[in-house]
CSV table of N, CA and C in Angstrom, one decimal:
chain,number,residue,atom,x,y,z
P,1,UNK,N,-7.2,17.5,-3.0
P,1,UNK,CA,-7.4,16.2,-3.4
P,1,UNK,C,-6.1,15.5,-3.8
P,2,UNK,N,-6.0,14.2,-3.3
P,2,UNK,CA,-4.8,13.5,-3.6
P,2,UNK,C,-5.1,12.5,-4.7
P,3,UNK,N,-4.2,12.4,-5.6
P,3,UNK,CA,-4.2,11.3,-6.6
P,3,UNK,C,-3.1,10.4,-6.4
P,4,UNK,N,-3.4,9.1,-6.6
P,4,UNK,CA,-2.4,8.0,-6.3
P,4,UNK,C,-2.1,7.3,-7.6
P,5,UNK,N,-0.8,7.0,-7.9
P,5,UNK,CA,-0.4,6.2,-9.0
P,5,UNK,C,0.4,5.1,-8.5
P,6,UNK,N,0.0,3.9,-8.8
P,6,UNK,CA,0.7,2.7,-8.4
P,6,UNK,C,1.5,2.1,-9.5
P,7,UNK,N,2.5,1.4,-9.2
P,7,UNK,CA,3.3,0.6,-10.1
P,7,UNK,C,4.0,-0.5,-9.5
P,8,UNK,N,4.6,-1.4,-10.3
P,8,UNK,CA,5.4,-2.5,-9.7
P,8,UNK,C,4.8,-3.8,-9.7
P,9,UNK,N,3.6,-4.0,-10.0
P,9,UNK,CA,3.0,-5.3,-10.0
P,9,UNK,C,3.6,-6.2,-11.1
P,10,UNK,N,3.2,-7.5,-11.1
P,10,UNK,CA,3.7,-8.3,-12.1
P,10,UNK,C,3.5,-9.8,-11.7
P,11,UNK,N,4.2,-10.6,-12.4
P,11,UNK,CA,4.1,-12.1,-12.2
P,11,UNK,C,5.5,-12.6,-11.8
P,12,UNK,N,5.5,-13.4,-10.8
P,12,UNK,CA,6.7,-14.1,-10.3
P,12,UNK,C,6.4,-15.5,-9.9
P,13,UNK,N,7.5,-16.3,-9.8
P,13,UNK,CA,7.4,-17.6,-9.3
P,13,UNK,C,7.4,-17.6,-7.8
P,14,UNK,N,6.9,-18.7,-7.2
P,14,UNK,CA,6.9,-18.8,-5.7
P,14,UNK,C,8.4,-18.6,-5.2
P,15,UNK,N,8.5,-17.8,-4.1
P,15,UNK,CA,9.8,-17.5,-3.6
P,15,UNK,C,10.4,-16.2,-4.2
P,16,UNK,N,9.8,-15.7,-5.2
P,16,UNK,CA,10.3,-14.5,-5.8
P,16,UNK,C,9.9,-13.2,-5.1
P,17,UNK,N,10.4,-12.1,-5.6
P,17,UNK,CA,10.2,-10.8,-5.0
P,17,UNK,C,9.6,-9.8,-6.0
P,18,UNK,N,8.8,-8.8,-5.4
P,18,UNK,CA,8.3,-7.7,-6.2
P,18,UNK,C,8.4,-6.5,-5.2
P,19,UNK,N,8.5,-5.3,-5.9
P,19,UNK,CA,8.4,-4.1,-5.1
P,19,UNK,C,7.3,-3.2,-5.7
P,20,UNK,N,6.3,-2.9,-4.9
P,20,UNK,CA,5.2,-2.0,-5.3
P,20,UNK,C,5.5,-0.6,-4.9
P,21,UNK,N,5.1,0.4,-5.7
P,21,UNK,CA,5.2,1.8,-5.4
P,21,UNK,C,3.9,2.5,-5.6
P,22,UNK,N,3.6,3.5,-4.8
P,22,UNK,CA,2.4,4.3,-4.9
P,22,UNK,C,2.8,5.7,-4.6
P,23,UNK,N,2.6,6.6,-5.6
P,23,UNK,CA,3.0,8.0,-5.5
P,23,UNK,C,1.8,8.9,-5.3
P,24,UNK,N,1.8,9.7,-4.3
P,24,UNK,CA,0.7,10.7,-4.1
P,24,UNK,C,1.1,12.0,-4.6
P,25,UNK,N,0.1,12.7,-5.3
P,25,UNK,CA,0.3,14.0,-5.7
P,25,UNK,C,-1.0,14.8,-5.5
P,26,UNK,N,-0.9,16.1,-5.7
P,26,UNK,CA,-2.1,16.9,-5.5
P,26,UNK,C,-2.0,17.9,-4.4
P,27,UNK,N,-3.1,18.5,-4.0
P,27,UNK,CA,-3.0,19.5,-2.9
P,27,UNK,C,-3.5,18.9,-1.6
P,28,UNK,N,-2.7,19.0,-0.6
P,28,UNK,CA,-3.1,18.5,0.7
P,28,UNK,C,-2.2,19.1,1.8
P,29,UNK,N,-2.6,19.0,3.0
P,29,UNK,CA,-1.7,19.6,4.1
P,29,UNK,C,-0.7,18.6,4.6
P,30,UNK,N,-1.1,17.4,4.8
P,30,UNK,CA,-0.2,16.3,5.3
P,30,UNK,C,-0.8,15.0,5.1
P,31,UNK,N,0.0,14.0,4.8
P,31,UNK,CA,-0.4,12.6,4.8
P,31,UNK,C,-0.2,12.0,6.1
P,32,UNK,N,-1.3,11.5,6.7
P,32,UNK,CA,-1.2,10.9,8.1
P,32,UNK,C,-0.6,9.5,8.1
P,33,UNK,N,-1.1,8.7,7.1
P,33,UNK,CA,-0.5,7.3,7.0
P,33,UNK,C,-0.8,6.8,5.6
P,34,UNK,N,0.0,5.8,5.2
P,34,UNK,CA,-0.2,5.2,3.9
P,34,UNK,C,-0.2,3.7,4.1
P,35,UNK,N,-1.0,3.0,3.4
P,35,UNK,CA,-1.2,1.6,3.6
P,35,UNK,C,-1.4,0.8,2.3
P,36,UNK,N,-1.2,-0.5,2.4
P,36,UNK,CA,-1.5,-1.4,1.3
P,36,UNK,C,-2.6,-2.4,1.7
P,37,UNK,N,-3.5,-2.6,0.8
P,37,UNK,CA,-4.5,-3.6,0.9
P,37,UNK,C,-4.4,-4.5,-0.3
P,38,UNK,N,-5.1,-5.7,-0.2
P,38,UNK,CA,-5.1,-6.6,-1.3
P,38,UNK,C,-6.5,-7.3,-1.4
P,39,UNK,N,-6.8,-7.7,-2.6
P,39,UNK,CA,-8.0,-8.4,-2.8
P,39,UNK,C,-7.8,-9.5,-3.8
P,40,UNK,N,-8.0,-10.7,-3.3
P,40,UNK,CA,-7.9,-11.9,-4.2
P,40,UNK,C,-9.3,-12.1,-4.8
P,41,UNK,N,-9.4,-12.9,-5.9
P,41,UNK,CA,-10.7,-13.1,-6.5
P,41,UNK,C,-11.7,-13.8,-5.6
P,42,UNK,N,-12.9,-13.3,-5.6
P,42,UNK,CA,-14.0,-13.8,-4.8
P,42,UNK,C,-13.7,-13.7,-3.3
P,43,UNK,N,-12.9,-12.8,-2.8
P,43,UNK,CA,-12.6,-12.6,-1.4
P,43,UNK,C,-12.8,-11.1,-1.1
P,44,UNK,N,-12.9,-10.8,0.2
P,44,UNK,CA,-13.0,-9.4,0.6
P,44,UNK,C,-11.6,-8.8,0.6
P,45,UNK,N,-11.5,-7.5,0.4
P,45,UNK,CA,-10.3,-6.8,0.5
P,45,UNK,C,-9.7,-6.9,1.9
P,46,UNK,N,-8.4,-7.1,2.0
P,46,UNK,CA,-7.8,-7.2,3.4
P,46,UNK,C,-6.6,-6.3,3.5
P,47,UNK,N,-6.4,-5.9,4.7
P,47,UNK,CA,-5.3,-5.1,5.1
P,47,UNK,C,-4.0,-5.9,5.0
P,48,UNK,N,-2.9,-5.2,4.5
P,48,UNK,CA,-1.6,-5.8,4.3
P,48,UNK,C,-0.6,-5.2,5.3
P,49,UNK,N,-0.4,-3.9,5.1
P,49,UNK,CA,0.6,-3.2,5.9
P,49,UNK,C,0.3,-1.7,5.9
P,50,UNK,N,0.8,-1.0,6.9
P,50,UNK,CA,0.5,0.4,7.1
P,50,UNK,C,1.8,1.1,7.7
P,51,UNK,N,2.0,2.3,7.3
P,51,UNK,CA,3.1,3.1,7.9
P,51,UNK,C,2.5,4.5,8.2
P,52,UNK,N,2.7,4.8,9.5
P,52,UNK,CA,2.3,6.1,10.0
P,52,UNK,C,3.2,7.2,9.6
P,53,UNK,N,2.8,8.5,9.8
P,53,UNK,CA,3.6,9.6,9.4
P,53,UNK,C,4.9,9.6,10.2
P,54,UNK,N,4.9,9.1,11.5
P,54,UNK,CA,6.1,9.0,12.3
P,54,UNK,C,6.9,7.8,12.1
P,55,UNK,N,6.5,7.0,11.1
P,55,UNK,CA,7.3,5.8,10.7
P,55,UNK,C,6.9,4.5,11.3
P,56,UNK,N,6.0,4.6,12.3
P,56,UNK,CA,5.5,3.3,12.9
P,56,UNK,C,4.8,2.5,11.8
P,57,UNK,N,5.1,1.2,11.8
P,57,UNK,CA,4.5,0.3,10.9
P,57,UNK,C,3.7,-0.8,11.5
P,58,UNK,N,2.8,-1.4,10.7
P,58,UNK,CA,1.9,-2.4,11.2
P,58,UNK,C,1.7,-3.4,10.0
P,59,UNK,N,1.7,-4.7,10.3
P,59,UNK,CA,1.5,-5.7,9.2
P,59,UNK,C,0.5,-6.7,9.6
P,60,UNK,N,-0.1,-7.2,8.5
P,60,UNK,CA,-0.9,-8.4,8.7
P,60,UNK,C,0.0,-9.6,9.1
P,61,UNK,N,-0.5,-10.5,9.9
P,61,UNK,CA,0.4,-11.5,10.4
P,61,UNK,C,1.0,-12.4,9.3
P,62,UNK,N,0.2,-12.6,8.3
P,62,UNK,CA,0.7,-13.6,7.3
P,62,UNK,C,1.9,-13.0,6.4
P,63,UNK,N,2.1,-11.7,6.5
P,63,UNK,CA,3.2,-11.1,5.7
P,63,UNK,C,4.4,-10.6,6.5
P,64,UNK,N,4.2,-10.7,7.9
P,64,UNK,CA,5.3,-10.3,8.7
P,64,UNK,C,6.6,-11.1,8.4
P,65,UNK,N,7.7,-10.4,8.3
P,65,UNK,CA,9.0,-11.0,8.0
P,65,UNK,C,9.2,-11.2,6.6
P,66,UNK,N,8.2,-11.0,5.7
P,66,UNK,CA,8.4,-11.2,4.3
P,66,UNK,C,8.2,-9.9,3.5
P,67,UNK,N,7.2,-9.0,4.0
P,67,UNK,CA,6.9,-7.8,3.4
P,67,UNK,C,7.5,-6.6,4.2
P,68,UNK,N,7.9,-5.6,3.6
P,68,UNK,CA,8.4,-4.4,4.3
P,68,UNK,C,7.7,-3.1,3.6
P,69,UNK,N,7.1,-2.3,4.4
P,69,UNK,CA,6.5,-1.1,4.0
P,69,UNK,C,7.4,0.1,4.3
P,70,UNK,N,7.6,1.0,3.4
P,70,UNK,CA,8.4,2.2,3.7
P,70,UNK,C,8.0,3.4,2.8
P,71,UNK,N,8.5,4.5,3.1
P,71,UNK,CA,8.2,5.7,2.3
P,71,UNK,C,9.5,6.4,1.9
P,72,UNK,N,9.4,7.3,1.0
P,72,UNK,CA,10.5,8.1,0.6
P,72,UNK,C,10.7,9.3,1.6
P,73,UNK,N,11.7,10.0,1.5
P,73,UNK,CA,12.0,11.1,2.5
P,73,UNK,C,10.9,12.1,2.5
P,74,UNK,N,10.3,12.4,1.3
P,74,UNK,CA,9.2,13.4,1.3
P,74,UNK,C,7.9,12.8,1.8
P,75,UNK,N,7.8,11.6,2.1
P,75,UNK,CA,6.6,10.9,2.6
P,75,UNK,C,5.4,11.1,1.7
P,76,UNK,N,5.7,11.1,0.4
P,76,UNK,CA,4.6,11.1,-0.5
P,76,UNK,C,4.6,9.9,-1.4
P,77,UNK,N,5.5,9.0,-1.2
P,77,UNK,CA,5.5,7.7,-2.0
P,77,UNK,C,5.7,6.6,-1.0
P,78,UNK,N,4.8,5.6,-1.1
P,78,UNK,CA,4.9,4.4,-0.3
P,78,UNK,C,5.3,3.2,-1.1
P,79,UNK,N,6.2,2.4,-0.5
P,79,UNK,CA,6.7,1.2,-1.2
P,79,UNK,C,6.2,0.0,-0.4
P,80,UNK,N,6.1,-1.1,-1.1
P,80,UNK,CA,5.9,-2.4,-0.4
P,80,UNK,C,6.9,-3.4,-1.1
P,81,UNK,N,7.9,-3.7,-0.3
P,81,UNK,CA,8.9,-4.7,-0.8
P,81,UNK,C,8.3,-6.1,-0.3
P,82,UNK,N,8.1,-7.0,-1.3
P,82,UNK,CA,7.5,-8.3,-1.0
P,82,UNK,C,8.5,-9.3,-1.4
P,83,UNK,N,8.9,-10.1,-0.4
P,83,UNK,CA,9.9,-11.2,-0.6
P,83,UNK,C,9.2,-12.5,-0.3
P,84,UNK,N,9.8,-13.6,-0.7
P,84,UNK,CA,9.3,-14.9,-0.4
P,84,UNK,C,7.8,-15.0,-0.8
P,85,UNK,N,7.5,-14.6,-1.9
P,85,UNK,CA,6.1,-14.6,-2.3
P,85,UNK,C,5.6,-16.0,-2.5
P,86,UNK,N,4.3,-16.2,-2.1
P,86,UNK,CA,3.7,-17.6,-2.4
P,86,UNK,C,2.4,-17.4,-3.1
P,87,UNK,N,1.8,-18.5,-3.5
P,87,UNK,CA,0.6,-18.4,-4.3
P,87,UNK,C,-0.6,-17.7,-3.5
P,88,UNK,N,-0.5,-17.7,-2.2
P,88,UNK,CA,-1.5,-17.1,-1.4
P,88,UNK,C,-1.4,-15.5,-1.4
P,89,UNK,N,-0.3,-15.0,-2.0
P,89,UNK,CA,-0.2,-13.6,-2.1
P,89,UNK,C,-0.8,-13.0,-3.3
P,90,UNK,N,-1.2,-13.9,-4.2
P,90,UNK,CA,-1.8,-13.4,-5.5
P,90,UNK,C,-3.0,-12.6,-5.2
P,91,UNK,N,-3.0,-11.4,-5.7
P,91,UNK,CA,-4.2,-10.5,-5.5
P,91,UNK,C,-3.9,-9.2,-6.3
P,92,UNK,N,-5.0,-8.4,-6.3
P,92,UNK,CA,-4.8,-7.0,-6.7
P,92,UNK,C,-4.5,-6.2,-5.5
P,93,UNK,N,-3.3,-5.5,-5.5
P,93,UNK,CA,-2.9,-4.7,-4.4
P,93,UNK,C,-3.2,-3.2,-4.6
P,94,UNK,N,-3.7,-2.6,-3.6
P,94,UNK,CA,-4.1,-1.2,-3.7
P,94,UNK,C,-3.6,-0.4,-2.6
P,95,UNK,N,-3.1,0.8,-2.9
P,95,UNK,CA,-2.6,1.7,-1.8
P,95,UNK,C,-3.7,2.6,-1.3
P,96,UNK,N,-3.7,2.9,-0.1
P,96,UNK,CA,-4.7,3.8,0.6
P,96,UNK,C,-3.9,4.8,1.4
P,97,UNK,N,-4.3,6.1,1.2
P,97,UNK,CA,-3.7,7.2,1.9
P,97,UNK,C,-4.7,7.9,2.7
P,98,UNK,N,-4.4,8.1,4.0
P,98,UNK,CA,-5.2,8.9,4.9
P,98,UNK,C,-4.5,10.3,5.0
P,99,UNK,N,-5.2,11.4,4.7
P,99,UNK,CA,-4.5,12.7,4.6
P,99,UNK,C,-5.4,13.8,5.1
P,100,UNK,N,-4.8,14.9,5.4
P,100,UNK,CA,-5.5,16.1,5.7
P,100,UNK,C,-5.6,17.0,4.4
P,101,UNK,N,-6.8,17.2,4.0
P,101,UNK,CA,-7.0,17.9,2.7
P,101,UNK,C,-6.7,19.4,2.9
P,102,UNK,N,-6.6,20.1,1.8
P,102,UNK,CA,-6.2,21.5,1.9
P,102,UNK,C,-7.4,22.3,2.6
P,103,UNK,N,-8.6,21.8,2.6
P,103,UNK,CA,-9.7,22.4,3.3
P,103,UNK,C,-9.6,22.2,4.8
P,104,UNK,N,-8.8,21.3,5.2
P,104,UNK,CA,-8.6,21.0,6.7
P,104,UNK,C,-9.2,19.7,7.2
P,105,UNK,N,-10.0,19.1,6.4
P,105,UNK,CA,-10.6,17.8,6.9
P,105,UNK,C,-9.8,16.6,6.5
P,106,UNK,N,-10.0,15.5,7.3
P,106,UNK,CA,-9.2,14.3,7.1
P,106,UNK,C,-10.1,13.4,6.1
P,107,UNK,N,-9.4,12.9,5.1
P,107,UNK,CA,-10.1,12.0,4.2
P,107,UNK,C,-9.1,10.9,3.7
P,108,UNK,N,-9.6,10.1,2.8
P,108,UNK,CA,-8.8,9.0,2.2
P,108,UNK,C,-8.9,9.0,0.7
P,109,UNK,N,-7.8,8.4,0.2
P,109,UNK,CA,-7.8,8.2,-1.3
P,109,UNK,C,-7.3,6.7,-1.5
P,110,UNK,N,-7.7,6.2,-2.6
P,110,UNK,CA,-7.3,4.8,-3.1
P,110,UNK,C,-6.6,4.9,-4.4
P,111,UNK,N,-5.6,4.0,-4.5
P,111,UNK,CA,-5.0,3.8,-5.8
P,111,UNK,C,-5.9,2.9,-6.7
P,112,UNK,N,-5.4,2.8,-8.0
P,112,UNK,CA,-6.2,2.1,-8.9
P,112,UNK,C,-6.1,0.6,-8.8
P,113,UNK,N,-5.0,0.1,-8.1
P,113,UNK,CA,-4.7,-1.3,-8.0
P,113,UNK,C,-3.7,-1.8,-9.0
P,114,UNK,N,-2.9,-2.7,-8.5
P,114,UNK,CA,-1.9,-3.3,-9.4
P,114,UNK,C,-1.9,-4.8,-9.1
P,115,UNK,N,-1.9,-5.6,-10.2
P,115,UNK,CA,-2.0,-7.1,-10.1
P,115,UNK,C,-0.7,-7.7,-9.7
P,116,UNK,N,-0.7,-8.6,-8.7
P,116,UNK,CA,0.4,-9.4,-8.3
P,116,UNK,C,0.0,-10.9,-8.5
P,117,UNK,N,0.8,-11.6,-9.4
P,117,UNK,CA,0.5,-13.0,-9.7
P,117,UNK,C,1.7,-13.8,-9.3
P,118,UNK,N,1.4,-14.9,-8.5
P,118,UNK,CA,2.5,-15.8,-8.1
P,118,UNK,C,2.1,-17.2,-8.6
P,119,UNK,N,2.9,-17.7,-9.5
P,119,UNK,CA,2.6,-19.0,-10.0
P,119,UNK,C,3.9,-19.7,-10.5
P,120,UNK,N,3.9,-21.0,-10.6
P,120,UNK,CA,5.0,-21.7,-11.1
P,120,UNK,C,4.8,-22.1,-12.6
């Protein structure tokens, strides 16, 4: 079972930056990919960015060029560097990890979510 702990949310002005972190712990064989999703009030949760075990990344079009997803060397912590934030980025950001459990099956885990607020 993987447990995820997120940090780094907060409040910034438009044009500002934040860096989110999500650390995975627990027993597992391997993490296949790590991703960030976000949910604004009264909207559906949406995909933001993903990084595969081999380092390949994928982004939602609206964040390309502004957000960067990365992991640490151990590939058990995922980061989301968010630059040039605007009011449309305001949401609760949650990390999602797809991993191979110690029992051998593939499953997912979600973080608790961290609030990002962008306002002047």
